[in-house]
Short mmCIF file of C-alpha atoms and ligand atoms in Angstrom, two decimals:
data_model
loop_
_atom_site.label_atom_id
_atom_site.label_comp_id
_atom_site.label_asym_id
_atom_site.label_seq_id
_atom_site.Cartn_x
_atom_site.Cartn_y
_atom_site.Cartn_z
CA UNK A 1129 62.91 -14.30 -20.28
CA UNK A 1130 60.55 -11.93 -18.38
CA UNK A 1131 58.17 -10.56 -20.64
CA UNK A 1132 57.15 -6.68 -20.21
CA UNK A 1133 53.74 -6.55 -21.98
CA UNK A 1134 50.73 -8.95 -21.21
CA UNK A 1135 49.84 -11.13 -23.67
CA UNK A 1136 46.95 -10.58 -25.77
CA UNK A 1137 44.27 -13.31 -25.80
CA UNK A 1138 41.76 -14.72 -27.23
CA UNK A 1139 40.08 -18.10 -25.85
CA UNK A 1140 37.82 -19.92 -27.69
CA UNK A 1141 35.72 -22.31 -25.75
CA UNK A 1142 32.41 -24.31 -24.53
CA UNK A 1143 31.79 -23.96 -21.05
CA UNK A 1144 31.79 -26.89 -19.54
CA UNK A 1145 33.31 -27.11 -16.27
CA UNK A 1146 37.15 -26.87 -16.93
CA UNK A 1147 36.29 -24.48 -19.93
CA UNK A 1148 34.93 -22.12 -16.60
CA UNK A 1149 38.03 -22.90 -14.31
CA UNK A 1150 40.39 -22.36 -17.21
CA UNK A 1151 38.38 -18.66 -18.15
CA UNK A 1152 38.76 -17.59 -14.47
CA UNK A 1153 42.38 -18.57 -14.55
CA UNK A 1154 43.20 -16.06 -17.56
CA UNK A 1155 40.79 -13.32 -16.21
CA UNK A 1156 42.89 -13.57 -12.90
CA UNK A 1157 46.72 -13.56 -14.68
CA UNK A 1158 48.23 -10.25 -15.16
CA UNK A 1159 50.78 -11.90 -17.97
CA UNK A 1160 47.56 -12.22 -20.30
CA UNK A 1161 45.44 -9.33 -21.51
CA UNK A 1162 41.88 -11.31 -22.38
CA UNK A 1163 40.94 -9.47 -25.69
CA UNK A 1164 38.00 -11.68 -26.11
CA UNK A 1165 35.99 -15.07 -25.58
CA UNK A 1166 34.14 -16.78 -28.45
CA UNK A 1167 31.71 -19.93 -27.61
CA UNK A 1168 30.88 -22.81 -29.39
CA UNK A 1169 28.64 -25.66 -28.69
CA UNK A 1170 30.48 -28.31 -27.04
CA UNK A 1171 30.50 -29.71 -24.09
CA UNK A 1172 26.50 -28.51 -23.74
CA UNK A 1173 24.72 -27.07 -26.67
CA UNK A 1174 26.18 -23.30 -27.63
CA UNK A 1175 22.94 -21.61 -25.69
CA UNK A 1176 24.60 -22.71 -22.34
CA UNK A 1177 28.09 -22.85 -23.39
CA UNK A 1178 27.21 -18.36 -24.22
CA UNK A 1179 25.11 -18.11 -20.85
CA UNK A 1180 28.18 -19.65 -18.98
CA UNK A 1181 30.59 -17.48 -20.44
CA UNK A 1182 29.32 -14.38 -20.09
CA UNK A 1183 28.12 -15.69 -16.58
CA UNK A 1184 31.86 -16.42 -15.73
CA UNK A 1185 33.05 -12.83 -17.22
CA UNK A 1186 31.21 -10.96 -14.80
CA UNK A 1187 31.64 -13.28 -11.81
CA UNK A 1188 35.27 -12.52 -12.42
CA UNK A 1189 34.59 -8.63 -13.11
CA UNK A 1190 35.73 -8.64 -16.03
CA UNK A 1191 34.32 -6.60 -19.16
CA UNK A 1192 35.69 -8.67 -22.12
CA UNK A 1193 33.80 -8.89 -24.85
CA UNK A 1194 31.79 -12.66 -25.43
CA UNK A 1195 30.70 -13.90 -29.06
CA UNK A 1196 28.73 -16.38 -29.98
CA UNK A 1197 29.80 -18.70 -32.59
CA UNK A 1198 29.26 -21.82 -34.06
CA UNK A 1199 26.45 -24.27 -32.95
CA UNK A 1200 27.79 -27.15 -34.89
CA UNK A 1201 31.15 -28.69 -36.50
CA UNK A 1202 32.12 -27.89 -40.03
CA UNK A 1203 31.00 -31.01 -40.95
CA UNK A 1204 28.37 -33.49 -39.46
CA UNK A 1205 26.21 -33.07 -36.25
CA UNK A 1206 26.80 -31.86 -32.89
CA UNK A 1207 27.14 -34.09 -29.94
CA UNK A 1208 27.92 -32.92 -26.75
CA UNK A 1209 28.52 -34.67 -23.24
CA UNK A 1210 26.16 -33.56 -20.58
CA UNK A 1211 27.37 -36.83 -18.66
CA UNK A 1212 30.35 -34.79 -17.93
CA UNK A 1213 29.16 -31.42 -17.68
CA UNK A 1214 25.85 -31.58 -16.57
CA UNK A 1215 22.77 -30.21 -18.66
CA UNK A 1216 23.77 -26.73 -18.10
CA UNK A 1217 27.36 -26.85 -18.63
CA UNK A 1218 28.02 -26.16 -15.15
CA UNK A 1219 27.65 -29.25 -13.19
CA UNK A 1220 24.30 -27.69 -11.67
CA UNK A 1221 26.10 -24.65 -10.08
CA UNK A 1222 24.18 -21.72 -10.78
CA UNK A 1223 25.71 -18.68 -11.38
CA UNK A 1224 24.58 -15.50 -11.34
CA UNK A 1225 23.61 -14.49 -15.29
CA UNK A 1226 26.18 -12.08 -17.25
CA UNK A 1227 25.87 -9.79 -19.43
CA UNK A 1228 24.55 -9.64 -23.14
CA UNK A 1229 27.04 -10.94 -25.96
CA UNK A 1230 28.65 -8.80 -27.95
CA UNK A 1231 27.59 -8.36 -31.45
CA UNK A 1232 28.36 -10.62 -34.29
CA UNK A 1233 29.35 -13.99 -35.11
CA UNK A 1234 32.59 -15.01 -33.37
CA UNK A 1235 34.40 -16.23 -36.79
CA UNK A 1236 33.96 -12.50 -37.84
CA UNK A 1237 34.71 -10.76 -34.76
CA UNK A 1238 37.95 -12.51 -34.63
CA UNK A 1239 38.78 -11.82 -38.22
CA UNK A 1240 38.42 -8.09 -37.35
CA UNK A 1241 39.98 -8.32 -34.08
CA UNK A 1242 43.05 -9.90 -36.15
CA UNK A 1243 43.32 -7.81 -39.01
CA UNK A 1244 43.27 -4.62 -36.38
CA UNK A 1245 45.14 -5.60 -33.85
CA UNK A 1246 48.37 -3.48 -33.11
CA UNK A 1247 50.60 -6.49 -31.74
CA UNK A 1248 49.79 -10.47 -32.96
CA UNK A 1249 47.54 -12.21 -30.83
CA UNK A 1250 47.69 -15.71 -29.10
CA UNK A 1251 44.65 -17.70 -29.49
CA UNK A 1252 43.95 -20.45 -26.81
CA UNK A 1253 41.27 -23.21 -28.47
CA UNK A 1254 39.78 -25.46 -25.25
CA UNK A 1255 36.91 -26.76 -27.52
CA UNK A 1256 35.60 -27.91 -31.19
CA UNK A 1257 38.09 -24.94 -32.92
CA UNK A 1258 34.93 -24.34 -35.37
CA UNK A 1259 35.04 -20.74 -34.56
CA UNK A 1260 39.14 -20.29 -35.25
CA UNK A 1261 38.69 -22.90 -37.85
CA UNK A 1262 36.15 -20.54 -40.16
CA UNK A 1263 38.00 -17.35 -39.38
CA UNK A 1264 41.31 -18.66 -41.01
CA UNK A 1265 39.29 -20.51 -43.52
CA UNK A 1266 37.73 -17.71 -44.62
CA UNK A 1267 40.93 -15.36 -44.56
CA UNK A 1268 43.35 -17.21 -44.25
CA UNK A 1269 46.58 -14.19 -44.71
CA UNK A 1270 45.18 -13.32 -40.87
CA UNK A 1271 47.52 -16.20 -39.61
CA UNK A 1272 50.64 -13.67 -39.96
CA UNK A 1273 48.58 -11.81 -37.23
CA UNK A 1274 48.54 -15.06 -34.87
CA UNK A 1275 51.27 -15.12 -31.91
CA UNK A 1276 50.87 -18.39 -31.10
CA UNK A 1277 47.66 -20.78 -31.20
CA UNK A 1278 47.53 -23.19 -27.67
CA UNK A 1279 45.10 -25.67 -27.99
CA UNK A 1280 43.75 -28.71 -25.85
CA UNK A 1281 42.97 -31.36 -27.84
CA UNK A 1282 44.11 -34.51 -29.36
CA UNK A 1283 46.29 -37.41 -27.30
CA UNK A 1284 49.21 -39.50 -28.36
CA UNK A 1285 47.46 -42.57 -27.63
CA UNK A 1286 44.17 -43.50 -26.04
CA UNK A 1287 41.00 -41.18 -26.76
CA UNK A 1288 38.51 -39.86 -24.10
CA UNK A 1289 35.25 -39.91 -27.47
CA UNK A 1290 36.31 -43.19 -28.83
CA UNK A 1291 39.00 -45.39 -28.26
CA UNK A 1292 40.93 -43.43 -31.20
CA UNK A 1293 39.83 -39.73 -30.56
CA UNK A 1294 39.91 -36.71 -27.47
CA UNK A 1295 36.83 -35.03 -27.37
CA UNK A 1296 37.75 -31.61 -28.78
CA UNK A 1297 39.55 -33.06 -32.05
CA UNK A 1298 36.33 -35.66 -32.61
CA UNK A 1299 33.95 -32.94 -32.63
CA UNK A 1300 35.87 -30.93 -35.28
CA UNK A 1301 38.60 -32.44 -36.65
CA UNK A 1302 38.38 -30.54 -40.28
CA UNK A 1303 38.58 -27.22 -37.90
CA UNK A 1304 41.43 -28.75 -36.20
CA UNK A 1305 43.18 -29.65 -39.60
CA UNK A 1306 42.91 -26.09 -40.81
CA UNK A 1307 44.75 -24.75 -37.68
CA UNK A 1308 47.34 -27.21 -37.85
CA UNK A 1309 47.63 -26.38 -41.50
CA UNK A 1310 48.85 -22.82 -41.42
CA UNK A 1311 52.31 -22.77 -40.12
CA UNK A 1312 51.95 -21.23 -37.27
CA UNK A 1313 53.47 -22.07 -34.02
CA UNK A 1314 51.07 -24.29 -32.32
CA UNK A 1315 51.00 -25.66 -28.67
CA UNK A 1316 48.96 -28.59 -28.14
CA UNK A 1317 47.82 -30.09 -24.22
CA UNK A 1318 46.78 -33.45 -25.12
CA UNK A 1319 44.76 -35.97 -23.01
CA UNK A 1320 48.14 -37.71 -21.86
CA UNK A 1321 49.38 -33.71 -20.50
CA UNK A 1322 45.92 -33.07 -18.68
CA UNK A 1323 45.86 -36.84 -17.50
CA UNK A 1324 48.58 -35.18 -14.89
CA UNK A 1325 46.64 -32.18 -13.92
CA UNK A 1326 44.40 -34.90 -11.57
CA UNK A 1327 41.41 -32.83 -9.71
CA UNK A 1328 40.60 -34.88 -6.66
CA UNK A 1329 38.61 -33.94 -3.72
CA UNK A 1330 41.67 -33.82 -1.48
CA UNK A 1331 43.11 -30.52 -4.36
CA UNK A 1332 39.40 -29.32 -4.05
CA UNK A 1333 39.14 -28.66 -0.85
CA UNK A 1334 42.41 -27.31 -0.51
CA UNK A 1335 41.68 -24.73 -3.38
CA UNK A 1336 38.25 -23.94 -0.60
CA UNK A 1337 41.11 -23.15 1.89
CA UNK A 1338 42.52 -20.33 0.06
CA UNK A 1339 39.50 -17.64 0.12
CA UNK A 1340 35.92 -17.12 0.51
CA UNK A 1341 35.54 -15.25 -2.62
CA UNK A 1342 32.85 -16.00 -5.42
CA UNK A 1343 34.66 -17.45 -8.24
CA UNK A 1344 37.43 -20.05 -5.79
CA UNK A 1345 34.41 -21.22 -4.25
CA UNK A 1346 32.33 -21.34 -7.69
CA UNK A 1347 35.29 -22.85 -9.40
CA UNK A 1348 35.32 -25.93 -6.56
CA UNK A 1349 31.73 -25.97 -6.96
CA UNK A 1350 31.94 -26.77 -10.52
CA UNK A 1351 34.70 -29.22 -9.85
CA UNK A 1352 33.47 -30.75 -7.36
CA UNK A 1353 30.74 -31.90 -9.55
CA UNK A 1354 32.66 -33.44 -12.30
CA UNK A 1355 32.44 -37.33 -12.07
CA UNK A 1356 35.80 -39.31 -11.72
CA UNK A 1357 36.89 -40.36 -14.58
CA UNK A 1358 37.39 -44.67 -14.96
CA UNK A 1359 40.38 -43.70 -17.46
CA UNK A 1360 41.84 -42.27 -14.88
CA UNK A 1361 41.75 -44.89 -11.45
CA UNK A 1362 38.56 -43.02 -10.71
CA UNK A 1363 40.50 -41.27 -8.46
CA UNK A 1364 39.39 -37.82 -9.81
CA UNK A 1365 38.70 -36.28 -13.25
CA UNK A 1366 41.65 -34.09 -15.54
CA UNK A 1367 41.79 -30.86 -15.26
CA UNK A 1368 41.99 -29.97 -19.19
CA UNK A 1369 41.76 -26.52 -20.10
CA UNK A 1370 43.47 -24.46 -17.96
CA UNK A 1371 46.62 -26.83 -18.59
CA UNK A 1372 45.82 -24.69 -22.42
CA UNK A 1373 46.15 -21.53 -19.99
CA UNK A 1374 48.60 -22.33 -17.56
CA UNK A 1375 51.25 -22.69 -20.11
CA UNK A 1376 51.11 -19.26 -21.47
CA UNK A 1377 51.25 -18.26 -17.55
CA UNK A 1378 54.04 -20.60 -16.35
CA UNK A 1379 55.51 -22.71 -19.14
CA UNK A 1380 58.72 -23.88 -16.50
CA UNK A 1381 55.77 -26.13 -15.24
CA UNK A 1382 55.62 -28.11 -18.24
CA UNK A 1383 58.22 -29.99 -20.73
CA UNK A 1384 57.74 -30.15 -24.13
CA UNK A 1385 58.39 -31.90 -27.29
CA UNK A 1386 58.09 -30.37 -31.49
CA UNK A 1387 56.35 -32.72 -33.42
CA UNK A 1388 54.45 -33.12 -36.70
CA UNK A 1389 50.92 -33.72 -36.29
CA UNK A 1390 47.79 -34.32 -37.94
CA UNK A 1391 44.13 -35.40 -37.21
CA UNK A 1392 42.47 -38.01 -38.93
CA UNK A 1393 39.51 -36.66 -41.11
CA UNK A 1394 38.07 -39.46 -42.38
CA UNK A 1395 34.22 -41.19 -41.47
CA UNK A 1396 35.70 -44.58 -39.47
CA UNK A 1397 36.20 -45.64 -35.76
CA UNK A 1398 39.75 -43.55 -36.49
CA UNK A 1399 37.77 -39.86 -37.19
CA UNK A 1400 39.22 -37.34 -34.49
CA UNK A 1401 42.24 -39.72 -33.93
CA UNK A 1402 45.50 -37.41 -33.55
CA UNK A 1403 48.43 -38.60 -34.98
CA UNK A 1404 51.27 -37.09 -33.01
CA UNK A 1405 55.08 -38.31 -34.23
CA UNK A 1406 56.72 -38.08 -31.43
CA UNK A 1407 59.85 -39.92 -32.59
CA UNK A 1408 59.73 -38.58 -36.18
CA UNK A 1409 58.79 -41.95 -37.19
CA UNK A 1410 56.86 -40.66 -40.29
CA UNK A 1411 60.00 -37.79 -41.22
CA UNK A 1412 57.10 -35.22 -41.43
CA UNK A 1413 58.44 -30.91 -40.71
CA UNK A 1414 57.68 -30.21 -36.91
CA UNK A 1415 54.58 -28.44 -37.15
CA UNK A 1416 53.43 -28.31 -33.36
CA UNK A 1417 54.40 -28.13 -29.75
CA UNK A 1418 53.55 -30.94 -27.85
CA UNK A 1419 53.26 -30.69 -23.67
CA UNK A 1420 54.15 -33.97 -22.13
CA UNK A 1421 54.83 -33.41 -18.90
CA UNK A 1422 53.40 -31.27 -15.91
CA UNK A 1423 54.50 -30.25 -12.37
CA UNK A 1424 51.13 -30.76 -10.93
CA UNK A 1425 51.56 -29.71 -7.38
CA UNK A 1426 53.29 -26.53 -9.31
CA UNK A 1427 49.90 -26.20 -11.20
CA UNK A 1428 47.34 -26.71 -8.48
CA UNK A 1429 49.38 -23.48 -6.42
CA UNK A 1430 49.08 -21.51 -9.52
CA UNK A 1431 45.63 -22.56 -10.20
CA UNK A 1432 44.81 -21.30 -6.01
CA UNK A 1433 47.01 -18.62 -6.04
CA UNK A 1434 45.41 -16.94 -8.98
CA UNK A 1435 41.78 -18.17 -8.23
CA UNK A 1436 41.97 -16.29 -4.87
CA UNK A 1437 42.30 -13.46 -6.54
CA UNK A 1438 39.74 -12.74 -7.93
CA UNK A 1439 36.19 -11.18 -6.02
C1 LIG B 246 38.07 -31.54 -23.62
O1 LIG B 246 36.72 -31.86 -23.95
C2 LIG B 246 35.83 -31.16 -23.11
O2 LIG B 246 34.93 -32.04 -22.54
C3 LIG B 246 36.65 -30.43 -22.08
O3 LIG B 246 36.09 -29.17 -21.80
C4 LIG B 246 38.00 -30.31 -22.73
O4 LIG B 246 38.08 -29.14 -23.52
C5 LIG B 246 38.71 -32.75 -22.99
O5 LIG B 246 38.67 -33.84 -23.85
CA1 LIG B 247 36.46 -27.36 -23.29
#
């Protein structure tokens, strides 16, 4: 069904290179109205994961407001992956600063944005969900205000952390448990989903083709910097986050399955695991969306198409 109205947003990330790729894809999409970005440390520590986002804001032209949130999990220490990411966040790619961030701490700017919004408002998690996780903690009647939460994180088997747990759920599972705790429609992109969105030098450089403008060729940039992943062939490296986005833009790209799910909280080699019931094994209520498959080549032409777009 054609929808009239664009979708109000908020993403909550750590920029990070897909974090970026996935922000410029939203900015670009006239079906989503960007309300707001919050960062948390991540991927880098929360000083680059801000920089980059407000970097990536006005690279794209766009005025939405960027908070700053939470510099650590709920619980425990912060550990991020430079590895992947490079020390900045951004592979090495420097991009022209942004502006300042907007005032106040993300968890309470979203609480306000929430409780005076006009329409309810989808929130798209593509890191450690700290910042969503204390803002429904904290007032927790704000979920009837909540569209729809999309969040990448978790996988039904193998983990990309450990061998139990995806990045985003390790870092914060508690945070993650909250979310999945209030009975609201939730979408999850899952390692095994973003797996399929493969970013290989041959997709690169025929996102270059498309345009000469600033953010395509910063968004290849970034990419191309990402190492291939050994999961994955080392072939190329999954394209995570905007898979969170893309859905909201094109969801006839992707199937999708309702399943319960829960994250494993406890201090073991299992902490972060997901546990997604795919086959209502455990007779648990359906309390999450799960994407499992993805027309890639579909994807990748969105992905350009919107990319080149922008200045
Ligand atoms: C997730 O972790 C981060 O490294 C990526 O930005 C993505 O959000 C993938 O496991
Ligand atoms: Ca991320």
């Amino acid at each position: 069904m054609a929808r009239n109205r664009p979708i109000p947003l908020v993403i909550d990330c750590d920029p990070g290179t897909d974090d970026a790729v996935a922000l410029l894809l939203a900015a670009a999409s006239p079906e989503l109205d960007l309300v707001a970005v919050t960062a948390a440390g991540g991927n880098v520590g929360l000083d680059h994961t801000l920089r980059n986002a407000l970097a990536l804001m006005r690279l794209a032209g766009h005025s939405t407001p960027v908070y700053s949130g939470a510099d650590r999990p709920l619980l425990g220490r912060y550990q991020g992956v430079q590895w992947v990411h490079g020390e900045d966040g951004m592979g090495g790619v420097g991009l022209p600063p942004g502006g300042p961030p907007a005032p106040g701490h993300a968890a309470d700017a979203l609480r306000a944005l929430l409780r005076t919004a006009p329409a309810p408002v989808t929130l798209v998690g593509i890191a450690p969900v700290t910042n969503l996780g204390l803002a429904l903690a904290t007032e927790p009647a704000l979920a009837d205000k909540i569209a729809e939460i999309v969040l990448m994180t978790g996988a039904w088997g193998e983990g990309n952390a450990t061998p139990a747990a995806e990045f985003n759920a390790l870092s914060d599972p508690e945070a993650l448990q909250i979310l999945l705790g209030l009975g609201r429609p939730i979408t999850i992109a899952g390692l095994e989903l973003t797996a399929q969105a493969l970013v290989t030098p041959a997709r690169i450089a025929a996102l270059r083709t498309l345009g000469g403008g600033a953010c395509l060729q910063a968004a290849c940039d970034v990419l191309a910097s990402v190492p291939h992943a050994k999961r994955l062939g080392g072939e190329g490296s999954a394209l995570h986050d905007p898979c969170a986005v893309a859905w909201l833009i094109a969801p006839h790209l992707f199937t999708a399955r309702p399943c319960f799910v829960e994250v494993d909280c406890g201090p073991g080699p299992n902490r972060g695991r997901t546990v997604i019931d795919r086959w209502d094994r455990l007779g648990r209520p359906h309390n999450a969306r799960v994407l499992e498959t993805l027309d890639a080549d579909g994807f990748f032409a969105l992905l350009g198409q919107r990319l080149a777009r922008l200045p």
